[in-house]
Short mmCIF file of C-alpha atoms and ligand atoms in Angstrom, two decimals:
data_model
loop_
_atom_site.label_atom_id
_atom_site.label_comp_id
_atom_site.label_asym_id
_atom_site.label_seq_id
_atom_site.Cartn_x
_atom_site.Cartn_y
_atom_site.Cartn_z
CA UNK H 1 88.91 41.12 -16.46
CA UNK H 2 91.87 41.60 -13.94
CA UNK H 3 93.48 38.12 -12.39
CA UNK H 4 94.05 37.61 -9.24
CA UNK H 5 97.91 38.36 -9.21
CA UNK H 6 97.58 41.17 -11.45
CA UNK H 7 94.78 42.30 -8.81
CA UNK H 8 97.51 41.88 -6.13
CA UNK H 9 100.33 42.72 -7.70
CA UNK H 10 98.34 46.30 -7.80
CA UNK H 11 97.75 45.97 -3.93
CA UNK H 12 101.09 45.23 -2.97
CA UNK H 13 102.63 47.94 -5.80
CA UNK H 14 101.02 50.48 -2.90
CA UNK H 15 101.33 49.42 0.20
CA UNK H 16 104.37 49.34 2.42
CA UNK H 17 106.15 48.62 5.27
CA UNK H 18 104.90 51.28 8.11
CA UNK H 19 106.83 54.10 9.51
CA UNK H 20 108.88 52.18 13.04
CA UNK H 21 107.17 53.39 15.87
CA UNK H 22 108.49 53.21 19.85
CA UNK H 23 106.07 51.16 21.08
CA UNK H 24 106.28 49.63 25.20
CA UNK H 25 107.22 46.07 25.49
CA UNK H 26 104.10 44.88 26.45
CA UNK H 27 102.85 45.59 22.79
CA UNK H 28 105.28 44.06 20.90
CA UNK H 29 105.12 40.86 20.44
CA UNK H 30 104.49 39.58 17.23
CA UNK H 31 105.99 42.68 15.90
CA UNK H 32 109.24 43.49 13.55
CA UNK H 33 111.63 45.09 15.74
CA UNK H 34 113.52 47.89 13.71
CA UNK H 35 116.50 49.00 15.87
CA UNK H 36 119.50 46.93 17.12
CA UNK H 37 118.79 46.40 21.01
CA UNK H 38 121.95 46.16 22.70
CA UNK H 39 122.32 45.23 26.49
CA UNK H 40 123.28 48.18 28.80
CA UNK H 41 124.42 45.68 31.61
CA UNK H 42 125.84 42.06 31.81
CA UNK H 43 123.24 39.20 32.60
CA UNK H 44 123.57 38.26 34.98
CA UNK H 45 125.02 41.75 36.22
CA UNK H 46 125.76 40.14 39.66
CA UNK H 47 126.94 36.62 41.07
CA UNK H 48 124.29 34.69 42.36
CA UNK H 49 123.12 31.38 43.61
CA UNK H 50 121.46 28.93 40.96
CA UNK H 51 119.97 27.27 44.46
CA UNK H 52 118.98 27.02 48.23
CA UNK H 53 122.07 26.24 49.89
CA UNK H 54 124.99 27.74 51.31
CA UNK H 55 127.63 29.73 50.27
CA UNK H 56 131.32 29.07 51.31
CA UNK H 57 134.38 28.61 49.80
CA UNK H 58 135.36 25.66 48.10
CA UNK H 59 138.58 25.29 50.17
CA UNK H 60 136.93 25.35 53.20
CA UNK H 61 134.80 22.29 52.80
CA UNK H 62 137.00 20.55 50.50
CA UNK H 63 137.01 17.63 53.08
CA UNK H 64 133.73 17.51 53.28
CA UNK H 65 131.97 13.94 52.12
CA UNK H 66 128.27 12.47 53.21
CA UNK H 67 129.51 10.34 55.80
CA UNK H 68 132.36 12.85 56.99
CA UNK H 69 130.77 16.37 56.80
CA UNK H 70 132.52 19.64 57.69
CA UNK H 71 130.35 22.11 59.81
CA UNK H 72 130.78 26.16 59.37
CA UNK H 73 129.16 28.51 61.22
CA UNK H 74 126.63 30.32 59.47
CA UNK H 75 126.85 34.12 59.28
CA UNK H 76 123.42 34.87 58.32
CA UNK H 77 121.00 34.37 55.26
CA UNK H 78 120.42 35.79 52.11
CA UNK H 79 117.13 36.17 49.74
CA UNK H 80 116.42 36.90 46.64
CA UNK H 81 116.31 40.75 46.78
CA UNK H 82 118.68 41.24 49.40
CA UNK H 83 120.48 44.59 48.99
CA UNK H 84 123.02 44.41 51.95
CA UNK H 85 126.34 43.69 50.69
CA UNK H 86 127.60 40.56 52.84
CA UNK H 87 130.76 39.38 52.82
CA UNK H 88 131.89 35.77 54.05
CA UNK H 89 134.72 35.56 56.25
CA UNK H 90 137.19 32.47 55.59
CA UNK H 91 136.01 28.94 57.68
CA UNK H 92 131.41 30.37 57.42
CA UNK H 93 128.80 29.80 55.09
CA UNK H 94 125.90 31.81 54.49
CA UNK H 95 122.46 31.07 54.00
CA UNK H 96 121.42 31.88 50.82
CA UNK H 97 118.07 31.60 48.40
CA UNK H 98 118.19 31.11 44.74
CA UNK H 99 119.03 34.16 42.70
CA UNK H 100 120.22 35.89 45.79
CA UNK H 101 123.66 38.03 45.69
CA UNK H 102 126.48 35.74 46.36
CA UNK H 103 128.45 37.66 49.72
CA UNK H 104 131.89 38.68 48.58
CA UNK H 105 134.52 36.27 49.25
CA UNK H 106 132.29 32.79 48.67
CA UNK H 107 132.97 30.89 45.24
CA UNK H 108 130.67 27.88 45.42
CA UNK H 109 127.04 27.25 46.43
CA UNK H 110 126.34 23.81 48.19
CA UNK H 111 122.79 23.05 47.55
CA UNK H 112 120.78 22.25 50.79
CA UNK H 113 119.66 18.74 50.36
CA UNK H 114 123.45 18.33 50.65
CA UNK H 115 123.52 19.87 54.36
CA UNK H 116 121.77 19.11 57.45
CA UNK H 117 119.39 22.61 56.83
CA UNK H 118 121.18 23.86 59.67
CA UNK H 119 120.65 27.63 61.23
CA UNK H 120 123.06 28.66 63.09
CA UNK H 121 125.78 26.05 62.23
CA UNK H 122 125.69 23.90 59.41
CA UNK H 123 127.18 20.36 58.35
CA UNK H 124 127.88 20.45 54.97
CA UNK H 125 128.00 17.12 53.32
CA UNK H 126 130.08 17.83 49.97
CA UNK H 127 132.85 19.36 48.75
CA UNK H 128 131.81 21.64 45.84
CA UNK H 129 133.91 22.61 42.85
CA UNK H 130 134.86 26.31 43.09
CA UNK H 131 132.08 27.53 40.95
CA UNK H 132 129.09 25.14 41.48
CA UNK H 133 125.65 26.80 41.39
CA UNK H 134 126.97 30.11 41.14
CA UNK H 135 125.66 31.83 38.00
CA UNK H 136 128.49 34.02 37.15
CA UNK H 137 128.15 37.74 36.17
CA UNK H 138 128.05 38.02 31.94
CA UNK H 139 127.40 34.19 31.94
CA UNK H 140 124.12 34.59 29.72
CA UNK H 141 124.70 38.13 28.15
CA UNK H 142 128.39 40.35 27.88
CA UNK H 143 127.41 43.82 28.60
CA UNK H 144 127.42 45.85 25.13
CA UNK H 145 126.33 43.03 22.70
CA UNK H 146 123.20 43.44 20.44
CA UNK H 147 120.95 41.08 22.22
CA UNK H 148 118.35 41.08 19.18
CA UNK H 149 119.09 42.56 16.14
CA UNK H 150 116.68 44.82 13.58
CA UNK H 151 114.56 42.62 11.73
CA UNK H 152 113.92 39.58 14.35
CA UNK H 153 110.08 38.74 14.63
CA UNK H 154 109.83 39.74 18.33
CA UNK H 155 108.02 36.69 20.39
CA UNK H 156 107.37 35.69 23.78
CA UNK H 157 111.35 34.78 24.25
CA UNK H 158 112.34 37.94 22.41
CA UNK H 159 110.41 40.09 24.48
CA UNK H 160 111.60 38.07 27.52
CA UNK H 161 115.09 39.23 26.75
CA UNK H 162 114.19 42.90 25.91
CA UNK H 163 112.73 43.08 29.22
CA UNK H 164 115.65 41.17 31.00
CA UNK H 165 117.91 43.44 29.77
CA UNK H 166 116.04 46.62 30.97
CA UNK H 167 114.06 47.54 28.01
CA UNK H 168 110.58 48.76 28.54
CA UNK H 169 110.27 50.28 25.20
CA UNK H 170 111.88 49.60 21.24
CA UNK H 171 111.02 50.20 18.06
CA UNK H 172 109.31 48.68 15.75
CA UNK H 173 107.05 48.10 12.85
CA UNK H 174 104.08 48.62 14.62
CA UNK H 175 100.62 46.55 13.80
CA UNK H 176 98.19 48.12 11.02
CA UNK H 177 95.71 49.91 12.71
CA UNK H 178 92.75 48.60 10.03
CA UNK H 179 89.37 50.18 10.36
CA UNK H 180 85.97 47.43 9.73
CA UNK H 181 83.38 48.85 8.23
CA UNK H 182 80.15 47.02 6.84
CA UNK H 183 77.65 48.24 5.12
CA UNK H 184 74.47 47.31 4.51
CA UNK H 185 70.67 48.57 5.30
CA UNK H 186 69.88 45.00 6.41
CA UNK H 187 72.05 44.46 8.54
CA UNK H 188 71.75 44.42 12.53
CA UNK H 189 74.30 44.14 15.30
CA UNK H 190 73.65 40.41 16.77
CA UNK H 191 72.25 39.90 20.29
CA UNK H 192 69.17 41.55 19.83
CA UNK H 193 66.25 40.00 17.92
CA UNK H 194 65.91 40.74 14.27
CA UNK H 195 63.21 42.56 12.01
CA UNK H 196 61.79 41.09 9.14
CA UNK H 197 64.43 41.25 6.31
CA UNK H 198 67.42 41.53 8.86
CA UNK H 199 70.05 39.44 8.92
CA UNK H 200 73.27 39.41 11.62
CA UNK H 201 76.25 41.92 10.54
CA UNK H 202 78.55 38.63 10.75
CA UNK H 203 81.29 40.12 8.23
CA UNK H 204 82.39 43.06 10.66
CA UNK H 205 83.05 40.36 13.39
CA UNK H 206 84.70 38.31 10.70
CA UNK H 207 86.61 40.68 9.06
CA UNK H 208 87.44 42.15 12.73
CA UNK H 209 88.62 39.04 13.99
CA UNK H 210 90.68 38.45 10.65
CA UNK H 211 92.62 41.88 10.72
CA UNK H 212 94.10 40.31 14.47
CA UNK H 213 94.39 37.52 13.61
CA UNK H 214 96.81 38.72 10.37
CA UNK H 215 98.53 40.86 13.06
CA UNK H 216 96.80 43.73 13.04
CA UNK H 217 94.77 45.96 15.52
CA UNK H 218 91.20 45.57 14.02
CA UNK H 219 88.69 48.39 15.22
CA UNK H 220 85.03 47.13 13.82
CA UNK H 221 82.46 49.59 13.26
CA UNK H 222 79.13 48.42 13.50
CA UNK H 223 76.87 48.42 10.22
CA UNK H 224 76.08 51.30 8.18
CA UNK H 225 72.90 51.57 6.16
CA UNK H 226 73.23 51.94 2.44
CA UNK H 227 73.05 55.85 2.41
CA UNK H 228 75.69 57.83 0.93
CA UNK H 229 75.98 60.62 3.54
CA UNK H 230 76.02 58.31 6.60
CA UNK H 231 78.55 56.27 5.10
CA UNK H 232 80.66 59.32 3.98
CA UNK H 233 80.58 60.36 7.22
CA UNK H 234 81.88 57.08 8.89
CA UNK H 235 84.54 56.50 6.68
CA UNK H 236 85.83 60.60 6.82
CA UNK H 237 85.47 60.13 11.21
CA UNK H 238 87.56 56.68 11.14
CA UNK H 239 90.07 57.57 8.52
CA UNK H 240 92.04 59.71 11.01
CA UNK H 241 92.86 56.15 13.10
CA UNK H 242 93.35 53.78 10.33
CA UNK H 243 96.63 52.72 8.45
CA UNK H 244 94.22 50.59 6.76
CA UNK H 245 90.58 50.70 5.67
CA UNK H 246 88.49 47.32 5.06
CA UNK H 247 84.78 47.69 4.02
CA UNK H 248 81.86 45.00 2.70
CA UNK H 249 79.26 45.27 0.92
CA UNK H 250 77.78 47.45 -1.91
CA UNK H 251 80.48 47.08 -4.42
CA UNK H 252 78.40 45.16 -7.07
CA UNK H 253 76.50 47.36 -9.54
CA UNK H 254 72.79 46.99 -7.39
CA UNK H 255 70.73 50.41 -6.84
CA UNK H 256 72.12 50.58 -3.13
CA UNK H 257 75.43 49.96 -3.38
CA UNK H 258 76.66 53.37 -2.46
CA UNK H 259 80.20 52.10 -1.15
CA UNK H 260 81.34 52.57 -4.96
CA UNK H 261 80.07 55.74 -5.40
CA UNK H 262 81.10 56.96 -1.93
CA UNK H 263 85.09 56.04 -2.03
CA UNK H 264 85.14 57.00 -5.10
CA UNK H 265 84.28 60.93 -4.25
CA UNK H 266 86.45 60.50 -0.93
CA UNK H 267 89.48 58.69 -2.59
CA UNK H 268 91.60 57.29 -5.70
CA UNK H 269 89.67 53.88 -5.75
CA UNK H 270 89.05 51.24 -8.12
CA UNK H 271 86.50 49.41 -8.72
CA UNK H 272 86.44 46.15 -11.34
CA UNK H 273 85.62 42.45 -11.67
CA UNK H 274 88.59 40.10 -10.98
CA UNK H 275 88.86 36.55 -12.26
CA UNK H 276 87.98 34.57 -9.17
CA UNK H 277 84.96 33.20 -7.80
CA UNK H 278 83.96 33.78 -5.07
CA UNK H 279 84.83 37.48 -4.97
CA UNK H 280 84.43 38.41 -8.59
CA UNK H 281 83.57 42.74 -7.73
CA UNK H 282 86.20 44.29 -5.34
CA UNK H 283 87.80 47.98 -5.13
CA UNK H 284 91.16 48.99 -4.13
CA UNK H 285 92.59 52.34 -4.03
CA UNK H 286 93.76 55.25 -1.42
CA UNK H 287 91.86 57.62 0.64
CA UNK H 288 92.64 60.71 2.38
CA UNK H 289 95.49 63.36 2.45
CA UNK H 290 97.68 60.38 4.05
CA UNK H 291 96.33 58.12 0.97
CA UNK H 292 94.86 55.27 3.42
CA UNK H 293 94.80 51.57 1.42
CA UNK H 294 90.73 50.92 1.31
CA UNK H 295 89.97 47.61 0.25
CA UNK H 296 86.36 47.64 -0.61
CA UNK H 297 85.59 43.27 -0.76
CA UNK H 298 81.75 42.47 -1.54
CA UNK H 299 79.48 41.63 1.05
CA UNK H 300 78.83 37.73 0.49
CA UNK H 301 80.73 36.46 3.77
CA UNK H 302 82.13 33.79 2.08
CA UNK H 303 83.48 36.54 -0.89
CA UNK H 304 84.56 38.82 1.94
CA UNK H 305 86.57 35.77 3.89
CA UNK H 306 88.33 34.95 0.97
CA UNK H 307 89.00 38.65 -0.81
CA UNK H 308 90.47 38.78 2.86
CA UNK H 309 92.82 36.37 2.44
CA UNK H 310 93.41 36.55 -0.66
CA UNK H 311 93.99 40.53 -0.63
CA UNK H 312 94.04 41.63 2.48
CA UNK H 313 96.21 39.25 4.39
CA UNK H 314 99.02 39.66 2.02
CA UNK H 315 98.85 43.61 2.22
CA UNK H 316 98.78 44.06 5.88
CA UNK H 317 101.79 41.50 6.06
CA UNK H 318 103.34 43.86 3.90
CA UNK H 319 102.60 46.80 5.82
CA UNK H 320 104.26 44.99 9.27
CA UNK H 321 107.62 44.69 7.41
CA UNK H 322 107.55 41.03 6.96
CA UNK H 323 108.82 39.40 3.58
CA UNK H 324 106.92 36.20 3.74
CA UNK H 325 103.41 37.79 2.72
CA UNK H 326 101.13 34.46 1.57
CA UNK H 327 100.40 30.70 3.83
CA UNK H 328 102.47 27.89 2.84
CA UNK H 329 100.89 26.34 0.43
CA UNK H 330 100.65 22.11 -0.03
CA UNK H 331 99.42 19.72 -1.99
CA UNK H 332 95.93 17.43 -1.86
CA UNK H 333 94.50 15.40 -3.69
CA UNK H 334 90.58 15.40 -4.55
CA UNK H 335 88.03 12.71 -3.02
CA UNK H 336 85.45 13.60 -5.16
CA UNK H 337 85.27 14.92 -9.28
CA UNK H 338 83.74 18.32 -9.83
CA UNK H 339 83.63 21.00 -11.99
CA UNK H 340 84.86 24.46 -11.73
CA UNK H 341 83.88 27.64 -14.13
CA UNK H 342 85.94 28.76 -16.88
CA UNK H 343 88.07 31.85 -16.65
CA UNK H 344 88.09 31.96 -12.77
CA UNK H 345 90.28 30.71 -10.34
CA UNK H 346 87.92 29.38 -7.86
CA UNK H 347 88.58 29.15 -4.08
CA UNK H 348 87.13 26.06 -2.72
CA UNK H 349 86.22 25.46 1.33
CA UNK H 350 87.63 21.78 1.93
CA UNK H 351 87.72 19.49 4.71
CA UNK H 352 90.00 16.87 4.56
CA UNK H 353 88.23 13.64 4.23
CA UNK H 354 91.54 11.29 4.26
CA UNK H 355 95.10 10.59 3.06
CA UNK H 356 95.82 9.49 -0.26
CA UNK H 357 97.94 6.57 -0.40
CA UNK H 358 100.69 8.86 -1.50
CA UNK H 359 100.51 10.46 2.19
CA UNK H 360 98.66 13.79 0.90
CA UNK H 361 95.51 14.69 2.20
CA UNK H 362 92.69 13.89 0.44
CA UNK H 363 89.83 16.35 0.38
CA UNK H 364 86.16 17.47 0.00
CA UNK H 365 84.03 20.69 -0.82
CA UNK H 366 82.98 21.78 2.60
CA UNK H 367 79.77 22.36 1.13
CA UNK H 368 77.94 23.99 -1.54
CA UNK H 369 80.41 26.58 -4.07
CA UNK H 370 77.78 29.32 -2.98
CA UNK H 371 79.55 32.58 -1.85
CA UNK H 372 76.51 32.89 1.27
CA UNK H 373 77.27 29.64 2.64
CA UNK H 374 78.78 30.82 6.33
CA UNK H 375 78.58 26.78 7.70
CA UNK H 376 80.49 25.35 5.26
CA UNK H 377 83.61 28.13 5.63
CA UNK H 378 83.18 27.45 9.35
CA UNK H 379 83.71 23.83 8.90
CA UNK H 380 86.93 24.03 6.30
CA UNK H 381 90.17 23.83 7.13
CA UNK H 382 91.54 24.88 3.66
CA UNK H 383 91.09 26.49 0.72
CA UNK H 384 91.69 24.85 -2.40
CA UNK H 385 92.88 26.72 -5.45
CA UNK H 386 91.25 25.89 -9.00
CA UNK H 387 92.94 27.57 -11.67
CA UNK H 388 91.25 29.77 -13.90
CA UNK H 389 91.46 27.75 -17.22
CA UNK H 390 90.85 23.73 -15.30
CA UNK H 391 86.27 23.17 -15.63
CA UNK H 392 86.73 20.08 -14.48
CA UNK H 393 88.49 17.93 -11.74
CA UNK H 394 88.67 14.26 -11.55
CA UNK H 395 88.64 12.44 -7.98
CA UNK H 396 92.55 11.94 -7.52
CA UNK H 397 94.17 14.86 -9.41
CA UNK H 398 96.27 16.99 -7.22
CA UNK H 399 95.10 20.46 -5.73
CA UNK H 400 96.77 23.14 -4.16
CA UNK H 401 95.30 24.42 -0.63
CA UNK H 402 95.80 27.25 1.26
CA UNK H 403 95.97 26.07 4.87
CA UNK H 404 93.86 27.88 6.94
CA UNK H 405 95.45 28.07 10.50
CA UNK H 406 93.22 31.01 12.31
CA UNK H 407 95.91 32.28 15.17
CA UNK H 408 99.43 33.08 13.96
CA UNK H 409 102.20 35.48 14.42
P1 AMP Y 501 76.33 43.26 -1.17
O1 AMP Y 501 77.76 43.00 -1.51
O2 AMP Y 501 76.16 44.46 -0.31
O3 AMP Y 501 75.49 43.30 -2.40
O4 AMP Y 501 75.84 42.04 -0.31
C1 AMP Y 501 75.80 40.75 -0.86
C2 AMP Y 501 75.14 39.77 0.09
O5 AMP Y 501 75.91 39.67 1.27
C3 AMP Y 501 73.74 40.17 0.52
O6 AMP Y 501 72.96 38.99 0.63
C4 AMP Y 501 73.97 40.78 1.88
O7 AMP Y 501 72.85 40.71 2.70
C5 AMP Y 501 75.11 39.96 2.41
N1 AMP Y 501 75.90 40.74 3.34
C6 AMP Y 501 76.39 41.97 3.08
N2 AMP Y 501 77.06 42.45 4.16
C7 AMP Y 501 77.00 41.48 5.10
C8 AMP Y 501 77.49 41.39 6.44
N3 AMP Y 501 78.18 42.39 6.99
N4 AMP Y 501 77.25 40.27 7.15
C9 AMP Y 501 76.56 39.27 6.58
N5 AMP Y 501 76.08 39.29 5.31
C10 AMP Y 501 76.27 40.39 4.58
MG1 MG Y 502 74.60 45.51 0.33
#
């Protein structure tokens, strides 16, 4: 039987970093950018005020003190948006609104509170330093500098800057586009009520909701019955969309499990135990002329979940360009003995139950070790990692776990 590394290791050996694409701004967050952006224009590219106030010049007001002020007409007002070019005449003041053009000829900005507010001639109340509240041009960004290099993780403030500087489009690594397909003659789209034998399709929302939240664009297919043509026939229609291909169900060896049979005609794939419970049968392998990944996980929800993240998760992280492709993993400790099979690593749903009183946390099978057990997974907050060759665990020994934060970048 295959481990799980040499299981991944066989994933990851075939799956790479996707072809940049020039994607608009509003798409990119949380993608790899892969160009150097470089700003066209200095930011800011024009003086302008930092507050409501009034521009002058320094000199003129340099007598200027709370209980003495000086008083300047004022020539008119600015706003934000203004595109008349003003320009202040020596001994005036204008008006002006924060982030509107400074007039030519004014070199400080005295903020209103320090006037009397006044319209058509104001007493100003402080004598500024040439400079003050003016944002200067180039003061945040010099015109020609690479405001975010290839290879940043583009974010909210990334994108912020991107846009600032004029950018409505870059490239990048764009998300996997991963098609969700489950299969499964028992299995009904919720909201409606169910037939005898019928259960929910809850691994297509699962899976669905796992592919985004790994950073990639997740289109779920509703369930497919266990019949080879249909399923041929979903799989050959979504293949044209997908950089990625995630199915569940019918990979063990029962009379209906046609996914084996299926991607096995349409595609190179694999099919084999691994050493790891739950999630023992999976397939890997490529599909198509453009050799799609298909990860085929079993249909156990608890199996899928964690082929997901055990598989999956690391592949499609691979496929954005990133180099960090598993969770940080830390340290427990056990509340409670138990035993584990041989041969197998076992992934085990834990809450935490405490700290141990060397500061780790201490923790508990969320529930039963069955792979159908949907409440417990709910309820975890961790995986923890048995290795293949430990059977037994005493309350206090240390575990790994495999934090399992559901929203990240
Ligand atoms: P299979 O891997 O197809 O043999 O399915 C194993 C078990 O998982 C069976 O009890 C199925 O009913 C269940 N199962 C399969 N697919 C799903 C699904 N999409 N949602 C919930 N349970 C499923
Ligand atoms: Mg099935």
């Amino acid at each position: 039987m295959r481990t799980v590394d040499e299981h991944l290791a066989g994933i990851l050996r075939r799956v790479g970093p996707l072809t940049p694409l020039v994607r608009p701004l509003a798409e990119v967050s949380g993608c790899l950018l892969a160009e150097d952006v470089v700003a066209a224009a200095a930011l800011p590219s024009f003086a302008n005020s930092s507050m409501d106030g009034y521009a002058l010049r320094a000199a003129d007001v340099a007598a200027a003190t709370g209980d003495s002020p000086v008083v300047l007409p004022v020539a008119g007002e600015i706003a934000a948006g203004s595109a008349t070019l003003h320009a202040l005449a020596a001994g005036q003041a204008f008006r002006i609104m924060t982030g509107a053009p400074l007039p030519v000829g004014a070199d400080a900005v005295v903020a209103q509170e320090r006037t009397d507010r006044g319209v058509a001639r104001v007493a100003v109340g402080h004598a500024p330093a040439v400079g003050e509240y003016v944002r200067e041009p180039g003061s945040d960004v010099t015109a020609g500098t690479t405001v975010v290099p290839a290879g940043t993780m583009l974010g909210p403030r990334t994108v912020a800057l991107l846009a600032a500087t004029g950018h409505a489009r870059v490239l990048v690594r764009p998300r996997p586009r991963v098609v969700v397909v489950s299969t499964g003659s028992e299995l009904h789209d919720p909201g409606t009520p169910l037939a005898h034998g019928q259960i929910n399709d809850s691994n297509s929302y699962m899976l669905a909701a796992a592919v985004q939240a790994a950073g990639g664009l997740a289109y779920r297919v509703g369930p497919v019955d266990d019949d080879p043509r249909t399923l041929t026939d979903v799989l050959s229609d979504q293949l044209v969309r997908a950089d990625a291909l995630v199915t569940s169900g019918g990979v063990s060896v029962g009379a209906y499990d046609v996914v084996r049979d299926v991607l096995a005609r349409l595609g190179d794939v694999e099919f084999g135990p691994v050493a790891m419970q739950p999630g023992m049968p999976q397939g890997f392998g490529t599909v198509g002329e453009d050799a799609v990944p298909v990860f085929a996980l079993p249909g156990n929800p608890v199996s899928s979940y964690v082929s997901f993240e055990v598989f999956v998760r690391p592949a499609l992280r691979a496929m954005r360009g990133l180099a960090v492709l598993h969770r940080p993993v830390v340290m427990g400790r056990w509340a409670h003995p138990l035993t584990s099979p041989a041969g197998k690593r076992q992934y085990l749903r834990v809450v935490v139950a405490g700290t141990s009183r060397g500061g780790r946390p201490l923790v508990n099978a969320a529930g039963g070790p069955s792979s159908h057990l949907l409440g417990g997974l709910a309820q975890a907050s961790a995986l923890a990692v048995v290795p293949a060759e430990v059977t037994a665990v005493a309350a206090g020994n240390v575990v790994e776990l495999i934090e399992l934060a559901d929203v990240e970048f």
